[in-house]
PDB file of N, CA and C in Angstrom:
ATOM      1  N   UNK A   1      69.393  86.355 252.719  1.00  0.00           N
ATOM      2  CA  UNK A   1      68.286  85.559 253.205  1.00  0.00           C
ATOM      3  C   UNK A   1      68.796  84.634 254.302  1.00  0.00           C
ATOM      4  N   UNK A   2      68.012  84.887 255.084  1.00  0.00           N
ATOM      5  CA  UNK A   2      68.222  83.583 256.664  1.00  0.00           C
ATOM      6  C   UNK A   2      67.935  82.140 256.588  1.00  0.00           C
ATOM      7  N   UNK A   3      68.295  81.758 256.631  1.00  0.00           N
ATOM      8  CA  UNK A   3      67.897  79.909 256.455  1.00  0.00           C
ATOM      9  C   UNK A   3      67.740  79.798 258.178  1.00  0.00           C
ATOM     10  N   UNK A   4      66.497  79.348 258.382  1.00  0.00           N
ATOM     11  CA  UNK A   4      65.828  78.828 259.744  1.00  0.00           C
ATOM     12  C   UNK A   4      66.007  77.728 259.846  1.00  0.00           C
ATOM     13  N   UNK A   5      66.998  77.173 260.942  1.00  0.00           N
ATOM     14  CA  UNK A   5      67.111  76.035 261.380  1.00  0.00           C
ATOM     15  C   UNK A   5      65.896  75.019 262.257  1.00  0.00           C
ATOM     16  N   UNK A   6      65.127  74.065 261.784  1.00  0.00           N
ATOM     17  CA  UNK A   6      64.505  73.498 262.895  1.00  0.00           C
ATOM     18  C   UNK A   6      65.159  71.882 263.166  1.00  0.00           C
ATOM     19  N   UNK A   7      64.788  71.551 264.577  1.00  0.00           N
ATOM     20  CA  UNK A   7      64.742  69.997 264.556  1.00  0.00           C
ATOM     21  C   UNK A   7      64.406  69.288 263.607  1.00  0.00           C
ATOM     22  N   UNK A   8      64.557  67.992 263.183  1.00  0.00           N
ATOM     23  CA  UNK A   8      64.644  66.960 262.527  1.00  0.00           C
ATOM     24  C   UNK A   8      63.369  66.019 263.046  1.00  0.00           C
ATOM     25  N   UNK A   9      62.226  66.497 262.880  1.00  0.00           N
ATOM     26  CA  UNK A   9      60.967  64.978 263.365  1.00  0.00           C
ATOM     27  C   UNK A   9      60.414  66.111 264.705  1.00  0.00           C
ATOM     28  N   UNK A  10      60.483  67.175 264.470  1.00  0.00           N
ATOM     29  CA  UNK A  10      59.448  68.052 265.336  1.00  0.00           C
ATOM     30  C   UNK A  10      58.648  69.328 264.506  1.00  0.00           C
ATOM     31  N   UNK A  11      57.533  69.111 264.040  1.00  0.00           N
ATOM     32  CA  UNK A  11      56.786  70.005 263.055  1.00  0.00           C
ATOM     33  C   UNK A  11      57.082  71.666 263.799  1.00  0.00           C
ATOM     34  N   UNK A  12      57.213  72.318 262.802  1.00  0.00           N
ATOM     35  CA  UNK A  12      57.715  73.659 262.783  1.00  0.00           C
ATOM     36  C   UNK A  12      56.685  74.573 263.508  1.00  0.00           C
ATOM     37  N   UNK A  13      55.272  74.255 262.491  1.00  0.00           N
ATOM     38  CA  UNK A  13      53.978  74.926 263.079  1.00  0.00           C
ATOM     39  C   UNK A  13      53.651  74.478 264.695  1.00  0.00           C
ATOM     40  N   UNK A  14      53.812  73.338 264.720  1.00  0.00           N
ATOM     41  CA  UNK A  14      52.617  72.829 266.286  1.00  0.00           C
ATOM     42  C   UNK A  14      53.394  72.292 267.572  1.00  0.00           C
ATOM     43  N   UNK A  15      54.577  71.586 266.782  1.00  0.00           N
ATOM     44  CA  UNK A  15      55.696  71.052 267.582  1.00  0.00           C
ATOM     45  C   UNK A  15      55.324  69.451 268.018  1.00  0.00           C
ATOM     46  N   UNK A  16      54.148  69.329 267.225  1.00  0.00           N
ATOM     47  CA  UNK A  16      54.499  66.988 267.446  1.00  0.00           C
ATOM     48  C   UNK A  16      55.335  66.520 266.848  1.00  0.00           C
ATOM     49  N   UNK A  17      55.964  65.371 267.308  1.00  0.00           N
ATOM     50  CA  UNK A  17      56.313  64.387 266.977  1.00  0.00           C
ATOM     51  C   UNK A  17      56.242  63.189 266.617  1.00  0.00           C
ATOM     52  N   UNK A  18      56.950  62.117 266.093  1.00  0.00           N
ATOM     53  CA  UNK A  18      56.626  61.100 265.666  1.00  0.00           C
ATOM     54  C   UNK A  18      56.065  60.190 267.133  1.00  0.00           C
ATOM     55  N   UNK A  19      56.191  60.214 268.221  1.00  0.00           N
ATOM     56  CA  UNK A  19      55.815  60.238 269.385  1.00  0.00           C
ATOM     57  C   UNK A  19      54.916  60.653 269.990  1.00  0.00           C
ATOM     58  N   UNK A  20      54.309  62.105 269.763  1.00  0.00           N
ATOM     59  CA  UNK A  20      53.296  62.646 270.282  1.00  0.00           C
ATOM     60  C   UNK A  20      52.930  63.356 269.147  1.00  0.00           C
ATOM     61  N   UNK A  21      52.068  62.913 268.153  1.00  0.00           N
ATOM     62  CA  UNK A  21      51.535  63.250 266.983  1.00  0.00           C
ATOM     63  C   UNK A  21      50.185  63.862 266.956  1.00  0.00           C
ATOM     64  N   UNK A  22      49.791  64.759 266.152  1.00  0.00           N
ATOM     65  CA  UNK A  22      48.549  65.357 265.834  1.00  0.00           C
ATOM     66  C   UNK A  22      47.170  64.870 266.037  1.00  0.00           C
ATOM     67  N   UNK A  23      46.056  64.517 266.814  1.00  0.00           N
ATOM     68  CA  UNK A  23      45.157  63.365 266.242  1.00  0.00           C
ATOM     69  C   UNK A  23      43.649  64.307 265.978  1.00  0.00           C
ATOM     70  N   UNK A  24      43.097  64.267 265.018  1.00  0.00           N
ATOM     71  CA  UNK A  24      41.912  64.033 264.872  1.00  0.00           C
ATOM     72  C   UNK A  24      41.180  63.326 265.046  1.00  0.00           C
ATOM     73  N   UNK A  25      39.681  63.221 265.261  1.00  0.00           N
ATOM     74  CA  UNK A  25      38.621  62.246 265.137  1.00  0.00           C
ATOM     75  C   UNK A  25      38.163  62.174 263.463  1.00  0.00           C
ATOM     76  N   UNK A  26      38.241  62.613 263.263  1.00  0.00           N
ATOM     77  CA  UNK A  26      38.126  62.180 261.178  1.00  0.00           C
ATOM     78  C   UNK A  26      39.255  61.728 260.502  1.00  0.00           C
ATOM     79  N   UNK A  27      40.266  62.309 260.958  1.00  0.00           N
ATOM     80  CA  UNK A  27      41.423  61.904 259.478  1.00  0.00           C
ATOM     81  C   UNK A  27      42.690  61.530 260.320  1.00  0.00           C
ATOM     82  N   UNK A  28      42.453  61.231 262.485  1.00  0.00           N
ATOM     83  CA  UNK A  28      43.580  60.498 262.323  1.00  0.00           C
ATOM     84  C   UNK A  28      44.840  60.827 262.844  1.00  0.00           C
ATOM     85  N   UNK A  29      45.913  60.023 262.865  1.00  0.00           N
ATOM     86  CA  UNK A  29      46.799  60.764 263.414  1.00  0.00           C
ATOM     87  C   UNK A  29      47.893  61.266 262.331  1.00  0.00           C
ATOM     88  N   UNK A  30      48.357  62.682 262.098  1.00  0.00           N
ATOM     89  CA  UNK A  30      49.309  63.328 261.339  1.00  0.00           C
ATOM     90  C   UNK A  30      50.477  62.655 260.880  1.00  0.00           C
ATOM     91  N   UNK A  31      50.735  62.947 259.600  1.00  0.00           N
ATOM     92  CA  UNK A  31      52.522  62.171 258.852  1.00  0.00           C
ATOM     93  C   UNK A  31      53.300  63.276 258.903  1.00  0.00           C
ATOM     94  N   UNK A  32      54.580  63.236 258.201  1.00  0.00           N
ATOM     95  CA  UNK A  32      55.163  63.644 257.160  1.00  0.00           C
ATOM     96  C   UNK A  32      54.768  64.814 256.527  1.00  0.00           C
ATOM     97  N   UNK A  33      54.549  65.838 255.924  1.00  0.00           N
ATOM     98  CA  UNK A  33      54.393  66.266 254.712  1.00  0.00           C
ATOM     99  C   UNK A  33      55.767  66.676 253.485  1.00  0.00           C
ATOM    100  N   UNK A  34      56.981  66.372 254.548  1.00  0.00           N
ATOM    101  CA  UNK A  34      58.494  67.429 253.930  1.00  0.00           C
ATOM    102  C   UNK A  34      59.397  65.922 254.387  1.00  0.00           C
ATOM    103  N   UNK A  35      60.507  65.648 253.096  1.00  0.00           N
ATOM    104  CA  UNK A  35      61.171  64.595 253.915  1.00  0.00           C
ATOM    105  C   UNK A  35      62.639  64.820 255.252  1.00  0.00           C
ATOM    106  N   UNK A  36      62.143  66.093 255.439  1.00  0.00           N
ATOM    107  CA  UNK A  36      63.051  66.650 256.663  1.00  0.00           C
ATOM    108  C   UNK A  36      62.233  66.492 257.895  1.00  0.00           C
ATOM    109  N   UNK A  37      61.006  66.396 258.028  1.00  0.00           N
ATOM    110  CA  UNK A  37      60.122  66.020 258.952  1.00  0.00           C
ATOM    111  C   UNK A  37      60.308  67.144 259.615  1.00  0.00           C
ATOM    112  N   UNK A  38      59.370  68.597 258.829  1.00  0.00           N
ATOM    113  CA  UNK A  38      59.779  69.905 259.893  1.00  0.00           C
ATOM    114  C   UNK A  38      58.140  70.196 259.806  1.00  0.00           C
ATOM    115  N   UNK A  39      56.987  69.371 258.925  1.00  0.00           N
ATOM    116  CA  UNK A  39      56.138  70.025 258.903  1.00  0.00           C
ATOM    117  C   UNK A  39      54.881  68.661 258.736  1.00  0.00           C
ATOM    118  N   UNK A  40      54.263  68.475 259.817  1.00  0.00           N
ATOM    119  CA  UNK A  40      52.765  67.774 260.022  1.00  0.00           C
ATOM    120  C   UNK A  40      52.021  67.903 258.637  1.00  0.00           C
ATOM    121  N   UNK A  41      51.360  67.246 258.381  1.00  0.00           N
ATOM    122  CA  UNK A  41      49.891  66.739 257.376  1.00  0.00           C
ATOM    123  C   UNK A  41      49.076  67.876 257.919  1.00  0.00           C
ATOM    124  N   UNK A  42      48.738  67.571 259.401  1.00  0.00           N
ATOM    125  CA  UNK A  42      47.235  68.569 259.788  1.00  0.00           C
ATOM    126  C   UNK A  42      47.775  70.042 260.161  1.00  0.00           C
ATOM    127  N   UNK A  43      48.966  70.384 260.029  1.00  0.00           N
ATOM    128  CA  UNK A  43      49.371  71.978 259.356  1.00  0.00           C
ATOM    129  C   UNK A  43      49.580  72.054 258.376  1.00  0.00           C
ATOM    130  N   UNK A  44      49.681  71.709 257.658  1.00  0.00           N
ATOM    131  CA  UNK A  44      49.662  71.948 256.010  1.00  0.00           C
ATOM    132  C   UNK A  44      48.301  72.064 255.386  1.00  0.00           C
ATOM    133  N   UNK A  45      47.406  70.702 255.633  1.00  0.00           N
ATOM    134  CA  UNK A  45      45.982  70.982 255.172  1.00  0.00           C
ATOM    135  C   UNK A  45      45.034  71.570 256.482  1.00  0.00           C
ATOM    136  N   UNK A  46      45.960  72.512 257.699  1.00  0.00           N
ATOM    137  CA  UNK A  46      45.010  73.630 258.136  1.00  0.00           C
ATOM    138  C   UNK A  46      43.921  73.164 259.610  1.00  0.00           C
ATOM    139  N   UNK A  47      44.066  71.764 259.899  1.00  0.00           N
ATOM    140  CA  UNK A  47      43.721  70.939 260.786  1.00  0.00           C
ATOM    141  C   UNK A  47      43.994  71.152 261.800  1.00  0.00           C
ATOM    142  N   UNK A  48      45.111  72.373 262.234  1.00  0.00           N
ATOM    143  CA  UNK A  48      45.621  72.223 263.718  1.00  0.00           C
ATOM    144  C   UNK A  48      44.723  74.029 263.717  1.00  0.00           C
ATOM    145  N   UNK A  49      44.198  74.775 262.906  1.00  0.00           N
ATOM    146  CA  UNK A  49      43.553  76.140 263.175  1.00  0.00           C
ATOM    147  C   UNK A  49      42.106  76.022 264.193  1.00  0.00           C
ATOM    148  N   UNK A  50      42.405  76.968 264.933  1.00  0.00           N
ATOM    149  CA  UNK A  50      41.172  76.981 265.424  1.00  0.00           C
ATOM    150  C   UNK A  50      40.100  77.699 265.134  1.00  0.00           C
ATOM    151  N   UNK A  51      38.974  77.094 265.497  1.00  0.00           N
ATOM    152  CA  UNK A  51      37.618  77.352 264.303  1.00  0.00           C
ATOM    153  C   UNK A  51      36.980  78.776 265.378  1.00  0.00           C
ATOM    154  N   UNK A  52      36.929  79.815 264.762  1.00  0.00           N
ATOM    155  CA  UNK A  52      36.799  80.396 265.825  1.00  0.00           C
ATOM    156  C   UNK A  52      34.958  81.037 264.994  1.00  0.00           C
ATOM    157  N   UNK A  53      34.047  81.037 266.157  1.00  0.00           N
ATOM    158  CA  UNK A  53      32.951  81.674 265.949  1.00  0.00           C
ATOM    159  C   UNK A  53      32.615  83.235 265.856  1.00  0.00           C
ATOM    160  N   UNK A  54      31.904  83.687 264.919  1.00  0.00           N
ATOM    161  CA  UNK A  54      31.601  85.102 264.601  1.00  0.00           C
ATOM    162  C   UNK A  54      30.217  85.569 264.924  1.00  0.00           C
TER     163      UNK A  54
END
């Protein structure tokens, strides 16, 4: 098994930082979710997907 290296305080999924962070108009700007800081709040609960119409 491969162990994937990422940065330290740059989310894995989207690539913000504690600097240039996630923002919503409802819930805000993104934390933490891992204490390695590899993975945003609004990728985890799905916030950064785009809503796409059918």
């Amino acid at each position: 098994m491969r162990y994937e290296e990422t940065e330290v305080g740059i989310c894995k999924e989207c690539g913000c930082t504690l600097t240039t962070p996630c923002i919503d108009q409802k819930f805000g700007s993104c934390w933490w979710m891992d204490k390695n800081q590899n993975l945003c709040s609004h990728c985890f609960y799905g916030l950064n997907m785009e809503e796409v119409d059918v």
